[in-house]
mmCIF file with all atom_site columns, C-alpha atoms and ligand atoms in Angstrom:
data_model
loop_
_atom_site.group_PDB
_atom_site.id
_atom_site.type_symbol
_atom_site.label_atom_id
_atom_site.label_alt_id
_atom_site.label_comp_id
_atom_site.label_asym_id
_atom_site.label_entity_id
_atom_site.label_seq_id
_atom_site.pdbx_PDB_ins_code
_atom_site.Cartn_x
_atom_site.Cartn_y
_atom_site.Cartn_z
_atom_site.occupancy
_atom_site.B_iso_or_equiv
_atom_site.pdbx_formal_charge
_atom_site.auth_seq_id
_atom_site.auth_comp_id
_atom_site.auth_asym_id
_atom_site.auth_atom_id
_atom_site.pdbx_PDB_model_num
ATOM   1   C  CA  . MET D 1 1   ? 20.931 25.966 -171.396 1.00 0.00 ? 409  MET D CA  1
ATOM   2   C  CA  . LYS D 1 2   ? 19.246 26.586 -174.874 1.00 0.00 ? 410  LYS D CA  1
ATOM   3   C  CA  . THR D 1 3   ? 17.947 30.175 -175.587 1.00 0.00 ? 411  THR D CA  1
ATOM   4   C  CA  . TYR D 1 4   ? 15.058 30.776 -178.041 1.00 0.00 ? 412  TYR D CA  1
ATOM   5   C  CA  . ILE D 1 5   ? 14.371 34.329 -179.078 1.00 0.00 ? 413  ILE D CA  1
ATOM   6   C  CA  . CYS D 1 6   ? 11.044 35.636 -180.319 1.00 0.00 ? 414  CYS D CA  1
ATOM   7   C  CA  . ARG D 1 7   ? 11.761 37.531 -183.692 1.00 0.00 ? 415  ARG D CA  1
ATOM   8   C  CA  . VAL D 1 8   ? 8.672  39.815 -183.088 1.00 0.00 ? 416  VAL D CA  1
ATOM   9   C  CA  . CYS D 1 9   ? 9.231  41.021 -179.492 1.00 0.00 ? 417  CYS D CA  1
ATOM   10  C  CA  . GLY D 1 10  ? 12.602 40.035 -178.494 1.00 0.00 ? 418  GLY D CA  1
ATOM   11  C  CA  . HIS D 1 11  ? 11.240 37.631 -175.702 1.00 0.00 ? 419  HIS D CA  1
ATOM   12  C  CA  . ILE D 1 12  ? 13.695 35.034 -174.703 1.00 0.00 ? 420  ILE D CA  1
ATOM   13  C  CA  . ALA D 1 13  ? 12.560 31.428 -173.758 1.00 0.00 ? 421  ALA D CA  1
ATOM   14  C  CA  . PHE D 1 14  ? 14.773 29.048 -171.936 1.00 0.00 ? 422  PHE D CA  1
ATOM   15  C  CA  . ASP D 1 15  ? 15.181 25.129 -172.967 1.00 0.00 ? 423  ASP D CA  1
ATOM   16  C  CA  . GLN D 1 16  ? 12.436 25.142 -175.420 1.00 0.00 ? 424  GLN D CA  1
ATOM   17  C  CA  . ALA D 1 17  ? 10.281 27.594 -177.583 1.00 0.00 ? 425  ALA D CA  1
ATOM   18  C  CA  . PRO D 1 18  ? 6.696  28.010 -176.113 1.00 0.00 ? 426  PRO D CA  1
ATOM   19  C  CA  . VAL D 1 19  ? 3.815  27.332 -178.293 1.00 0.00 ? 427  VAL D CA  1
ATOM   20  C  CA  . ASP D 1 20  ? 2.787  30.973 -178.265 1.00 0.00 ? 428  ASP D CA  1
ATOM   21  C  CA  . CYS D 1 21  ? 5.233  33.795 -177.117 1.00 0.00 ? 429  CYS D CA  1
ATOM   22  C  CA  . PRO D 1 22  ? 3.859  34.881 -173.704 1.00 0.00 ? 430  PRO D CA  1
ATOM   23  C  CA  . VAL D 1 23  ? 4.698  38.608 -174.311 1.00 0.00 ? 431  VAL D CA  1
ATOM   24  C  CA  . CYS D 1 24  ? 3.481  39.159 -177.971 1.00 0.00 ? 432  CYS D CA  1
ATOM   25  C  CA  . LYS D 1 25  ? 1.433  35.991 -178.320 1.00 0.00 ? 433  LYS D CA  1
ATOM   26  C  CA  . MET D 1 26  ? 2.783  35.317 -181.752 1.00 0.00 ? 434  MET D CA  1
ATOM   27  C  CA  . PRO D 1 27  ? 3.228  31.535 -182.733 1.00 0.00 ? 435  PRO D CA  1
ATOM   28  C  CA  . ILE D 1 28  ? 6.194  29.073 -182.151 1.00 0.00 ? 436  ILE D CA  1
ATOM   29  C  CA  . GLU D 1 29  ? 7.339  29.765 -185.680 1.00 0.00 ? 437  GLU D CA  1
ATOM   30  C  CA  . ASN D 1 30  ? 8.652  33.201 -184.862 1.00 0.00 ? 438  ASN D CA  1
ATOM   31  C  CA  . PHE D 1 31  ? 11.129 31.630 -182.256 1.00 0.00 ? 439  PHE D CA  1
ATOM   32  C  CA  . GLU D 1 32  ? 14.693 30.872 -183.347 1.00 0.00 ? 440  GLU D CA  1
ATOM   33  C  CA  . ASN D 1 33  ? 17.353 28.965 -181.321 1.00 0.00 ? 441  ASN D CA  1
ATOM   34  C  CA  . VAL D 1 34  ? 20.031 31.577 -180.759 1.00 0.00 ? 442  VAL D CA  1
ATOM   35  C  CA  . PRO D 1 35  ? 22.993 30.398 -178.537 1.00 0.00 ? 443  PRO D CA  1
ATOM   36  C  CA  . GLU D 1 36  ? 24.405 33.826 -178.058 1.00 0.00 ? 444  GLU D CA  1
ATOM   37  C  CA  . ALA D 1 37  ? 21.008 35.535 -177.413 1.00 0.00 ? 445  ALA D CA  1
ATOM   38  C  CA  . ILE D 1 38  ? 22.039 36.714 -173.882 1.00 0.00 ? 446  ILE D CA  1
ATOM   39  C  CA  . LYS D 1 39  ? 25.641 38.459 -173.527 1.00 0.00 ? 447  LYS D CA  1
ATOM   40  C  CA  . LYS D 1 40  ? 27.798 36.998 -170.875 1.00 0.00 ? 448  LYS D CA  1
ATOM   41  C  CA  . PRO D 1 41  ? 30.826 38.953 -169.280 1.00 0.00 ? 449  PRO D CA  1
ATOM   42  C  CA  . SER D 1 42  ? 34.093 37.717 -170.514 1.00 0.00 ? 450  SER D CA  1
ATOM   43  C  CA  . ASP D 1 43  ? 35.411 37.628 -167.167 1.00 0.00 ? 451  ASP D CA  1
ATOM   44  C  CA  . PRO D 1 44  ? 32.662 37.492 -164.225 1.00 0.00 ? 452  PRO D CA  1
ATOM   45  C  CA  . GLU D 1 45  ? 35.365 38.269 -161.638 1.00 0.00 ? 453  GLU D CA  1
ATOM   46  C  CA  . ASN D 1 46  ? 36.506 41.440 -163.548 1.00 0.00 ? 454  ASN D CA  1
ATOM   47  C  CA  . LEU D 1 47  ? 33.328 43.176 -165.185 1.00 0.00 ? 455  LEU D CA  1
ATOM   48  C  CA  . THR D 1 48  ? 33.910 45.611 -167.716 1.00 0.00 ? 456  THR D CA  1
ATOM   49  C  CA  . GLU D 1 49  ? 32.207 48.961 -167.784 1.00 0.00 ? 457  GLU D CA  1
ATOM   50  C  CA  . ASP D 1 50  ? 29.878 47.536 -170.742 1.00 0.00 ? 458  ASP D CA  1
ATOM   51  C  CA  . ASP D 1 51  ? 28.850 44.736 -168.031 1.00 0.00 ? 459  ASP D CA  1
ATOM   52  C  CA  . LYS D 1 52  ? 28.217 47.022 -165.136 1.00 0.00 ? 460  LYS D CA  1
ATOM   53  C  CA  . VAL D 1 53  ? 25.972 49.209 -167.263 1.00 0.00 ? 461  VAL D CA  1
ATOM   54  C  CA  . HIS D 1 54  ? 23.836 46.510 -168.683 1.00 0.00 ? 462  HIS D CA  1
ATOM   55  C  CA  . MET D 1 55  ? 23.604 43.637 -166.119 1.00 0.00 ? 463  MET D CA  1
ATOM   56  C  CA  . PRO D 1 56  ? 20.520 43.969 -163.732 1.00 0.00 ? 464  PRO D CA  1
ATOM   57  C  CA  . VAL D 1 57  ? 21.411 44.587 -160.064 1.00 0.00 ? 465  VAL D CA  1
ATOM   58  C  CA  . VAL D 1 58  ? 18.831 42.746 -158.073 1.00 0.00 ? 466  VAL D CA  1
ATOM   59  C  CA  . ARG D 1 59  ? 17.607 43.526 -154.399 1.00 0.00 ? 467  ARG D CA  1
ATOM   60  C  CA  . ILE D 1 60  ? 15.302 41.427 -152.616 1.00 0.00 ? 468  ILE D CA  1
ATOM   61  C  CA  . SER D 1 61  ? 13.240 42.141 -149.509 1.00 0.00 ? 469  SER D CA  1
ATOM   62  C  CA  . ARG D 1 62  ? 11.452 39.608 -147.675 1.00 0.00 ? 470  ARG D CA  1
ATOM   63  C  CA  . GLU D 1 63  ? 9.457  42.116 -145.881 1.00 0.00 ? 471  GLU D CA  1
ATOM   64  C  CA  . CYS D 1 64  ? 6.698  42.565 -148.512 1.00 0.00 ? 472  CYS D CA  1
ATOM   65  C  CA  . HIS D 1 65  ? 5.457  46.283 -148.470 1.00 0.00 ? 473  HIS D CA  1
ATOM   66  C  CA  . ALA D 1 66  ? 2.699  45.916 -150.995 1.00 0.00 ? 474  ALA D CA  1
ATOM   67  C  CA  . ILE D 1 67  ? 0.283  43.560 -149.204 1.00 0.00 ? 475  ILE D CA  1
ATOM   68  C  CA  . SER D 1 68  ? 0.179  41.851 -145.940 1.00 0.00 ? 476  SER D CA  1
ATOM   69  C  CA  . HIS D 1 69  ? 0.959  38.294 -147.178 1.00 0.00 ? 477  HIS D CA  1
ATOM   70  C  CA  . ASN D 1 70  ? 3.353  35.958 -146.031 1.00 0.00 ? 478  ASN D CA  1
ATOM   71  C  CA  . GLY D 1 71  ? 4.213  34.233 -149.321 1.00 0.00 ? 479  GLY D CA  1
ATOM   72  C  CA  . CYS D 1 72  ? 5.597  37.080 -151.220 1.00 0.00 ? 480  CYS D CA  1
ATOM   73  C  CA  . ILE D 1 73  ? 8.881  39.223 -151.785 1.00 0.00 ? 481  ILE D CA  1
ATOM   74  C  CA  . ASP D 1 74  ? 9.448  42.742 -152.710 1.00 0.00 ? 482  ASP D CA  1
ATOM   75  C  CA  . VAL D 1 75  ? 12.044 42.744 -155.751 1.00 0.00 ? 483  VAL D CA  1
ATOM   76  C  CA  . HIS D 1 76  ? 13.990 45.888 -156.677 1.00 0.00 ? 484  HIS D CA  1
ATOM   77  C  CA  . ILE D 1 77  ? 15.786 45.804 -160.098 1.00 0.00 ? 485  ILE D CA  1
ATOM   78  C  CA  . LYS D 1 78  ? 18.115 48.458 -161.367 1.00 0.00 ? 486  LYS D CA  1
ATOM   79  C  CA  . VAL D 1 79  ? 20.064 48.399 -164.704 1.00 0.00 ? 487  VAL D CA  1
ATOM   80  C  CA  . GLY D 1 80  ? 22.866 48.416 -163.916 1.00 0.00 ? 488  GLY D CA  1
ATOM   81  C  CA  . ALA D 1 81  ? 25.548 49.013 -161.031 1.00 0.00 ? 489  ALA D CA  1
ATOM   82  C  CA  . ILE D 1 82  ? 26.435 52.075 -163.280 1.00 0.00 ? 490  ILE D CA  1
ATOM   83  C  CA  . GLU D 1 83  ? 23.054 53.369 -164.203 1.00 0.00 ? 491  GLU D CA  1
ATOM   84  C  CA  . HIS D 1 84  ? 22.276 52.885 -168.081 1.00 0.00 ? 492  HIS D CA  1
ATOM   85  C  CA  . GLU D 1 85  ? 21.233 55.932 -169.982 1.00 0.00 ? 493  GLU D CA  1
ATOM   86  C  CA  . MET D 1 86  ? 17.636 56.442 -171.100 1.00 0.00 ? 494  MET D CA  1
ATOM   87  C  CA  . THR D 1 87  ? 18.056 58.754 -174.133 1.00 0.00 ? 495  THR D CA  1
ATOM   88  C  CA  . SER D 1 88  ? 16.028 58.214 -177.550 1.00 0.00 ? 496  SER D CA  1
ATOM   89  C  CA  . GLU D 1 89  ? 19.182 56.623 -179.070 1.00 0.00 ? 497  GLU D CA  1
ATOM   90  C  CA  . HIS D 1 90  ? 20.211 54.329 -176.356 1.00 0.00 ? 498  HIS D CA  1
ATOM   91  C  CA  . PHE D 1 91  ? 18.069 52.966 -173.728 1.00 0.00 ? 499  PHE D CA  1
ATOM   92  C  CA  . ILE D 1 92  ? 16.696 49.956 -171.682 1.00 0.00 ? 500  ILE D CA  1
ATOM   93  C  CA  . ASN D 1 93  ? 13.862 48.822 -173.851 1.00 0.00 ? 501  ASN D CA  1
ATOM   94  C  CA  . PHE D 1 94  ? 12.391 46.320 -171.406 1.00 0.00 ? 502  PHE D CA  1
ATOM   95  C  CA  . ILE D 1 95  ? 13.104 44.103 -168.278 1.00 0.00 ? 503  ILE D CA  1
ATOM   96  C  CA  . ASP D 1 96  ? 11.793 40.309 -168.265 1.00 0.00 ? 504  ASP D CA  1
ATOM   97  C  CA  . ILE D 1 97  ? 11.382 38.481 -165.067 1.00 0.00 ? 505  ILE D CA  1
ATOM   98  C  CA  . TYR D 1 98  ? 11.469 34.701 -164.692 1.00 0.00 ? 506  TYR D CA  1
ATOM   99  C  CA  . VAL D 1 99  ? 11.028 32.441 -161.679 1.00 0.00 ? 507  VAL D CA  1
ATOM   100 C  CA  . ASP D 1 100 ? 12.429 28.921 -162.215 1.00 0.00 ? 508  ASP D CA  1
ATOM   101 C  CA  . LYS D 1 101 ? 12.884 29.552 -165.981 1.00 0.00 ? 509  LYS D CA  1
ATOM   102 C  CA  . ILE D 1 102 ? 9.330  30.446 -166.392 1.00 0.00 ? 510  ILE D CA  1
ATOM   103 C  CA  . TYR D 1 103 ? 8.204  33.944 -167.709 1.00 0.00 ? 511  TYR D CA  1
ATOM   104 C  CA  . ILE D 1 104 ? 6.531  36.129 -165.227 1.00 0.00 ? 512  ILE D CA  1
ATOM   105 C  CA  . MET D 1 105 ? 6.332  39.705 -166.570 1.00 0.00 ? 513  MET D CA  1
ATOM   106 C  CA  . ARG D 1 106 ? 7.740  42.268 -168.811 1.00 0.00 ? 514  ARG D CA  1
ATOM   107 C  CA  . ALA D 1 107 ? 8.329  45.938 -167.666 1.00 0.00 ? 515  ALA D CA  1
ATOM   108 C  CA  . LEU D 1 108 ? 8.448  48.011 -170.979 1.00 0.00 ? 516  LEU D CA  1
ATOM   109 C  CA  . LEU D 1 109 ? 10.341 51.202 -170.618 1.00 0.00 ? 517  LEU D CA  1
ATOM   110 C  CA  . THR D 1 110 ? 10.002 54.500 -172.274 1.00 0.00 ? 518  THR D CA  1
ATOM   111 C  CA  . PRO D 1 111 ? 13.198 56.563 -173.003 1.00 0.00 ? 519  PRO D CA  1
ATOM   112 C  CA  . LYS D 1 112 ? 13.462 59.846 -171.455 1.00 0.00 ? 520  LYS D CA  1
ATOM   113 C  CA  . ARG D 1 113 ? 10.494 59.301 -169.164 1.00 0.00 ? 521  ARG D CA  1
ATOM   114 C  CA  . ALA D 1 114 ? 11.379 56.094 -167.345 1.00 0.00 ? 522  ALA D CA  1
ATOM   115 C  CA  . HIS D 1 115 ? 14.508 55.300 -165.265 1.00 0.00 ? 523  HIS D CA  1
ATOM   116 C  CA  . PRO D 1 116 ? 16.148 51.920 -166.052 1.00 0.00 ? 524  PRO D CA  1
ATOM   117 C  CA  . LEU D 1 117 ? 14.650 50.322 -162.753 1.00 0.00 ? 525  LEU D CA  1
ATOM   118 C  CA  . ILE D 1 118 ? 11.553 48.724 -161.434 1.00 0.00 ? 526  ILE D CA  1
ATOM   119 C  CA  . SER D 1 119 ? 10.241 47.369 -158.218 1.00 0.00 ? 527  SER D CA  1
ATOM   120 C  CA  . LEU D 1 120 ? 7.611  44.815 -157.886 1.00 0.00 ? 528  LEU D CA  1
ATOM   121 C  CA  . CYS D 1 121 ? 6.060  42.184 -155.470 1.00 0.00 ? 529  CYS D CA  1
ATOM   122 C  CA  . LEU D 1 122 ? 6.368  38.640 -156.464 1.00 0.00 ? 530  LEU D CA  1
ATOM   123 C  CA  . ASN D 1 123 ? 4.083  35.757 -155.030 1.00 0.00 ? 531  ASN D CA  1
ATOM   124 C  CA  . VAL D 1 124 ? 7.104  33.368 -154.276 1.00 0.00 ? 532  VAL D CA  1
ATOM   125 C  CA  . THR D 1 125 ? 9.619  32.927 -151.532 1.00 0.00 ? 533  THR D CA  1
ATOM   126 C  CA  . SER D 1 126 ? 11.838 30.181 -153.240 1.00 0.00 ? 534  SER D CA  1
ATOM   127 C  CA  . GLY D 1 127 ? 13.353 28.998 -156.467 1.00 0.00 ? 535  GLY D CA  1
ATOM   128 C  CA  . SER D 1 128 ? 15.437 30.716 -158.955 1.00 0.00 ? 536  SER D CA  1
ATOM   129 C  CA  . LEU D 1 129 ? 15.047 34.180 -160.250 1.00 0.00 ? 537  LEU D CA  1
ATOM   130 C  CA  . ALA D 1 130 ? 16.374 35.359 -163.330 1.00 0.00 ? 538  ALA D CA  1
ATOM   131 C  CA  . ILE D 1 131 ? 16.260 39.160 -164.786 1.00 0.00 ? 539  ILE D CA  1
ATOM   132 C  CA  . ILE D 1 132 ? 16.925 39.888 -168.568 1.00 0.00 ? 540  ILE D CA  1
ATOM   133 C  CA  . SER D 1 133 ? 17.513 43.484 -169.501 1.00 0.00 ? 541  SER D CA  1
ATOM   134 C  CA  . ASN D 1 134 ? 17.296 44.491 -173.177 1.00 0.00 ? 542  ASN D CA  1
ATOM   135 C  CA  . CYS D 1 135 ? 19.306 47.389 -174.455 1.00 0.00 ? 543  CYS D CA  1
ATOM   136 C  CA  . ASN D 1 136 ? 18.321 48.699 -177.722 1.00 0.00 ? 544  ASN D CA  1
ATOM   137 C  CA  . VAL D 1 137 ? 21.982 49.004 -178.874 1.00 0.00 ? 545  VAL D CA  1
ATOM   138 C  CA  . HIS D 1 138 ? 23.786 46.251 -176.878 1.00 0.00 ? 546  HIS D CA  1
ATOM   139 C  CA  . GLY D 1 139 ? 21.318 43.454 -176.666 1.00 0.00 ? 547  GLY D CA  1
ATOM   140 C  CA  . ASN D 1 140 ? 20.252 41.117 -173.805 1.00 0.00 ? 548  ASN D CA  1
ATOM   141 C  CA  . TRP D 1 141 ? 21.957 40.816 -170.393 1.00 0.00 ? 549  TRP D CA  1
ATOM   142 C  CA  . ILE D 1 142 ? 21.076 38.506 -167.294 1.00 0.00 ? 550  ILE D CA  1
ATOM   143 C  CA  . THR D 1 143 ? 21.244 38.232 -163.748 1.00 0.00 ? 551  THR D CA  1
ATOM   144 C  CA  . LYS D 1 144 ? 20.211 35.106 -161.765 1.00 0.00 ? 552  LYS D CA  1
ATOM   145 C  CA  . LEU D 1 145 ? 19.902 34.456 -158.259 1.00 0.00 ? 553  LEU D CA  1
ATOM   146 C  CA  . LYS D 1 146 ? 18.464 31.779 -155.964 1.00 0.00 ? 554  LYS D CA  1
ATOM   147 C  CA  . LEU D 1 147 ? 15.837 33.048 -153.623 1.00 0.00 ? 555  LEU D CA  1
ATOM   148 C  CA  . ASP D 1 148 ? 16.540 30.428 -151.053 1.00 0.00 ? 556  ASP D CA  1
ATOM   149 C  CA  . GLU D 1 149 ? 20.188 32.205 -150.677 1.00 0.00 ? 557  GLU D CA  1
ATOM   150 C  CA  . THR D 1 150 ? 18.840 35.761 -150.134 1.00 0.00 ? 558  THR D CA  1
HETATM 151 FE FE1 . FE2 X 2 .   ? 23.384 49.889 -173.840 1.00 0.00 ? 1494 FE2 X FE1 1
#
C-alpha cells in the first residue's frame, strides 16, 4: 500500500495523492510518496513500549449513544495501550480517521489540555476502519480493523 504525506499538515493519503489535501486544502504538489510514513511494530506479536504508547487502541460500540439511528457506531480511540503523554514537548498532535482508506475526519489535540483520546459517532456499520495517531516526536502510527468483525 502506497502512502503519500502532505508536507503542509502531515495528512496521509493511501494509494494515491488527492487533488487537494482534505485537511489543509493545499494542492497535490505538496504530497510526497513516503513509503515509511507510518511506523510499523518490528514484531507485531511482541510490541515494544514505544509501540504500546503510540498505536491507537480502538473500541467499537454497535449501540450508538449519540443519535437514535441504526446505521451508525460509537468509536472510542485512545493513544495508546499505555497512555501517551501530553506535555508541551511531547504530545499526540492529531488523530486521523479513515473508512475504506477514505479520510473522514481529524481530531487536532492541544497539549496539556487534551487527553490523547477521542470518542465519535460514525455513520457506517461495515468496511475497514483505520486510525492514524501523530506524535510530534515519534511520527505516525496506525491501527486498522474490519468493522464486520467487531
Ligand atoms: Fe511519542
